[in-house]
Short mmCIF file of C-alpha atoms in Angstrom, two decimals:
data_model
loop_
_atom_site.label_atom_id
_atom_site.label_comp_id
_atom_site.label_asym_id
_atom_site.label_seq_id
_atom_site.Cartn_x
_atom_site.Cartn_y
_atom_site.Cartn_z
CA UNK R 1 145.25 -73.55 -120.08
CA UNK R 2 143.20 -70.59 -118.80
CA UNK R 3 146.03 -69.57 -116.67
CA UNK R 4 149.99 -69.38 -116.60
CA UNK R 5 152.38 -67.77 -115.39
CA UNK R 6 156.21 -66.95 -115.85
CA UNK R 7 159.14 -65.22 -113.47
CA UNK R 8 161.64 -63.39 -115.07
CA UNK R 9 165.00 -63.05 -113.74
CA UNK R 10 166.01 -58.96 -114.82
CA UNK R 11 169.33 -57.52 -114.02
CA UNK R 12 168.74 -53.73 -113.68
CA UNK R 13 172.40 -52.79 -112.88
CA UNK R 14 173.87 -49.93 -110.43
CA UNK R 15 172.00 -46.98 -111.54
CA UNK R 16 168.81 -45.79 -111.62
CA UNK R 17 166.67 -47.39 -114.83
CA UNK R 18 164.08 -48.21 -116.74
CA UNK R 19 164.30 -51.49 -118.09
CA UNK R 20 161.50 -52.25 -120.98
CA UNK R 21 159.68 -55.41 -120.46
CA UNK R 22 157.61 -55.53 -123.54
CA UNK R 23 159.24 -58.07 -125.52
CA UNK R 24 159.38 -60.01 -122.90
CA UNK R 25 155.91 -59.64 -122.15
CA UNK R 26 155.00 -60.63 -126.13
CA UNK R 27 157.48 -63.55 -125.95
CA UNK R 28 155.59 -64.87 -122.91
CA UNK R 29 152.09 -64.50 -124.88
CA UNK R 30 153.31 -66.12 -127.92
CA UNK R 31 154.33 -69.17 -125.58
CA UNK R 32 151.02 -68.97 -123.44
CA UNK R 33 147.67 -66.68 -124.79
CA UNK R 34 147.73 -69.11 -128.40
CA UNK R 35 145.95 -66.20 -129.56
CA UNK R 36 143.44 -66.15 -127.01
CA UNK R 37 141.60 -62.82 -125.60
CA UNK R 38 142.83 -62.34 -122.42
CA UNK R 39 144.74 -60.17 -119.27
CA UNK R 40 148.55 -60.19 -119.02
CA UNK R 41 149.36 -59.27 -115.07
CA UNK R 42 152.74 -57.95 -114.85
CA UNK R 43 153.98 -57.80 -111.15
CA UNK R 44 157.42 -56.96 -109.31
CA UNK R 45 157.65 -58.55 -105.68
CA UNK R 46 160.06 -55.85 -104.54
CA UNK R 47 159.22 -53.13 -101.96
CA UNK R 48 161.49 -51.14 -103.96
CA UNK R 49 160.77 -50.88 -107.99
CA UNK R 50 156.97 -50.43 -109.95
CA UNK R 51 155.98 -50.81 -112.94
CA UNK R 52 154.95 -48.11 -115.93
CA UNK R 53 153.34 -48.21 -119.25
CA UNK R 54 155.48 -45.51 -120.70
CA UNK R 55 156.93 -44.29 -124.05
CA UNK R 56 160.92 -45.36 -124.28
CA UNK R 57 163.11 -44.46 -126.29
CA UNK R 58 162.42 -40.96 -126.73
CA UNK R 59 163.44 -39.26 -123.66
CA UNK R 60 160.16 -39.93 -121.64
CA UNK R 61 161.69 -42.45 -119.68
CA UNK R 62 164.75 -40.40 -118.83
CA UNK R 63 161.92 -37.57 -117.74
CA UNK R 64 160.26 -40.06 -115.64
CA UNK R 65 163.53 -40.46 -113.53
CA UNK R 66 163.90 -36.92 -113.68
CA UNK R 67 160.59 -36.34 -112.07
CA UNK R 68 161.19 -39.25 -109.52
CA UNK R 69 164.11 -37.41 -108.27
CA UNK R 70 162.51 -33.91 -107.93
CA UNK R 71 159.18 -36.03 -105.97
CA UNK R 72 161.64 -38.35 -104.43
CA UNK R 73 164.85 -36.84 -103.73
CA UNK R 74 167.65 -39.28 -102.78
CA UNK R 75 169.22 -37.75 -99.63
CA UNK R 76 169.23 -38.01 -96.26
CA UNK R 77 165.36 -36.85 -95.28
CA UNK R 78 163.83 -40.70 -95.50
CA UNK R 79 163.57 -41.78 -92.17
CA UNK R 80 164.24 -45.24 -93.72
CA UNK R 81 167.78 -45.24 -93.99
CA UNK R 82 169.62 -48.20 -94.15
CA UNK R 83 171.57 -48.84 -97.79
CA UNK R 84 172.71 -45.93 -99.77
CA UNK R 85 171.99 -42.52 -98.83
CA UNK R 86 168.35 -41.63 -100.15
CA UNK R 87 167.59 -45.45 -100.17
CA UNK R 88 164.40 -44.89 -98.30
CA UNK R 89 162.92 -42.64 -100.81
CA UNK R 90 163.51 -46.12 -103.22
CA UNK R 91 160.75 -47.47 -100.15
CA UNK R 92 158.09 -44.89 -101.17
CA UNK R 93 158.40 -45.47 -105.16
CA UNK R 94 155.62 -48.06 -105.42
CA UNK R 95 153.27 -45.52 -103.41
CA UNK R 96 153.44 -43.58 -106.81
CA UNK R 97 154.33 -46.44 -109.79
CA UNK R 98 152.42 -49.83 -108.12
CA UNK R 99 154.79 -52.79 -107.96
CA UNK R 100 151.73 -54.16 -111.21
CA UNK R 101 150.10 -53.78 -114.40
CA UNK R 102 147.24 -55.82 -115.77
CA UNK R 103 146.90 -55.59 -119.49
CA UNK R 104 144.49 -56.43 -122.35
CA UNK R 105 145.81 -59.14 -124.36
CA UNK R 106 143.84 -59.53 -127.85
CA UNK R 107 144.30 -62.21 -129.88
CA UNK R 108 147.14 -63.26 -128.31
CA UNK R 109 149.05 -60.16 -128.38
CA UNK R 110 149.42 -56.91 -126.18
CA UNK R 111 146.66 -54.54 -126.77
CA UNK R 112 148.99 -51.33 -125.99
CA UNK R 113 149.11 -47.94 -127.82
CA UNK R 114 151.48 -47.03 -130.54
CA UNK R 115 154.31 -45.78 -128.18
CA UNK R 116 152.96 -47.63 -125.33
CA UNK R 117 156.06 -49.81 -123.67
CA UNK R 118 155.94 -52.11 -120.71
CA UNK R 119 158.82 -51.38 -118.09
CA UNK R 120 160.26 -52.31 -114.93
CA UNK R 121 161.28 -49.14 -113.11
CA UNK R 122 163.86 -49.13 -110.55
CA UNK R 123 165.57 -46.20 -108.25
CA UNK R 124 167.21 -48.97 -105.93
CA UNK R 125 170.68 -48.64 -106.85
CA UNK R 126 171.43 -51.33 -104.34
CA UNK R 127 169.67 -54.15 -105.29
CA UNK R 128 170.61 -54.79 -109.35
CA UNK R 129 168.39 -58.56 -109.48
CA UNK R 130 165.08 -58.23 -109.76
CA UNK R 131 162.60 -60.70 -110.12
CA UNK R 132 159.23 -60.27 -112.73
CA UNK R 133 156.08 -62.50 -112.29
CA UNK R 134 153.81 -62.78 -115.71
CA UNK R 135 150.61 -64.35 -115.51
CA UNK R 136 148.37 -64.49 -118.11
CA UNK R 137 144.42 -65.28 -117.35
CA UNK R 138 142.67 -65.77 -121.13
CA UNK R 139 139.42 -67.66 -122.14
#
């Protein structure tokens, strides 16, 4: 099939996190791309979470939060404010990481970097189910 697609059902939890997708991601190709050349769309349908191609694992993803909440501060300014205080900063997130990702998908597998990694980021410390749509277009 030149085209299929998967949701994902992700439970991100009550703080602030990035939540690799990658495996996920490579599951879903193994079950779908049968080694074909192709694009792997990753997309969140939440006005409140993105998605990165980051290094994990080694502190980068802690630094992106980091950096999120010196751009983004959660307090009071937002003029968004219903849910926790600084939730409408959580509004403005996929202004700066887009709620997608299209990938290259080569024989059937991610075409990422070494310490490339997939991930679902999330500030919304309301809102712990999120929902992950993985389509796959290959020829």
């Amino acid at each position: 099939m030149p085209f299929t697609t998967r949701l994902l059902h992700i439970t991100t939890g009550s703080d602030e996190a990035v939540n690799d997708l990658t495996d996920a991601c490579e599951q879903f190709l193994q079950e779908s791309a049968d080694g074909r050349d192709g694009l792997l769309n990753v997309f969140v349908p939440h006005a409140t979470a993105g998605v990165a191609v980051i290094e994990t694992g080694s502190g980068s993803d802690d630094d992106l939060l980091a950096a999120l909440r010196t751009l983004l501060p959660p307090d009071d300014r937002w003029r968004h404010r219903h849910g926790s205080p600084g939730h409408g900063r959580d509004h403005v997130l996929p202004a700066f990481l887009p709620p997608h990702a299209t990938l290259p998908v080569i024989g059937g597998r991610l075409a990422l970097g070494t310490w490339q990694s997939v991930c679902l980021v999330d500030t919304n410390v309301d809102n712990a189910k999120r929902q992950v749509r993985l389509s796959f277009c290959g020829y």
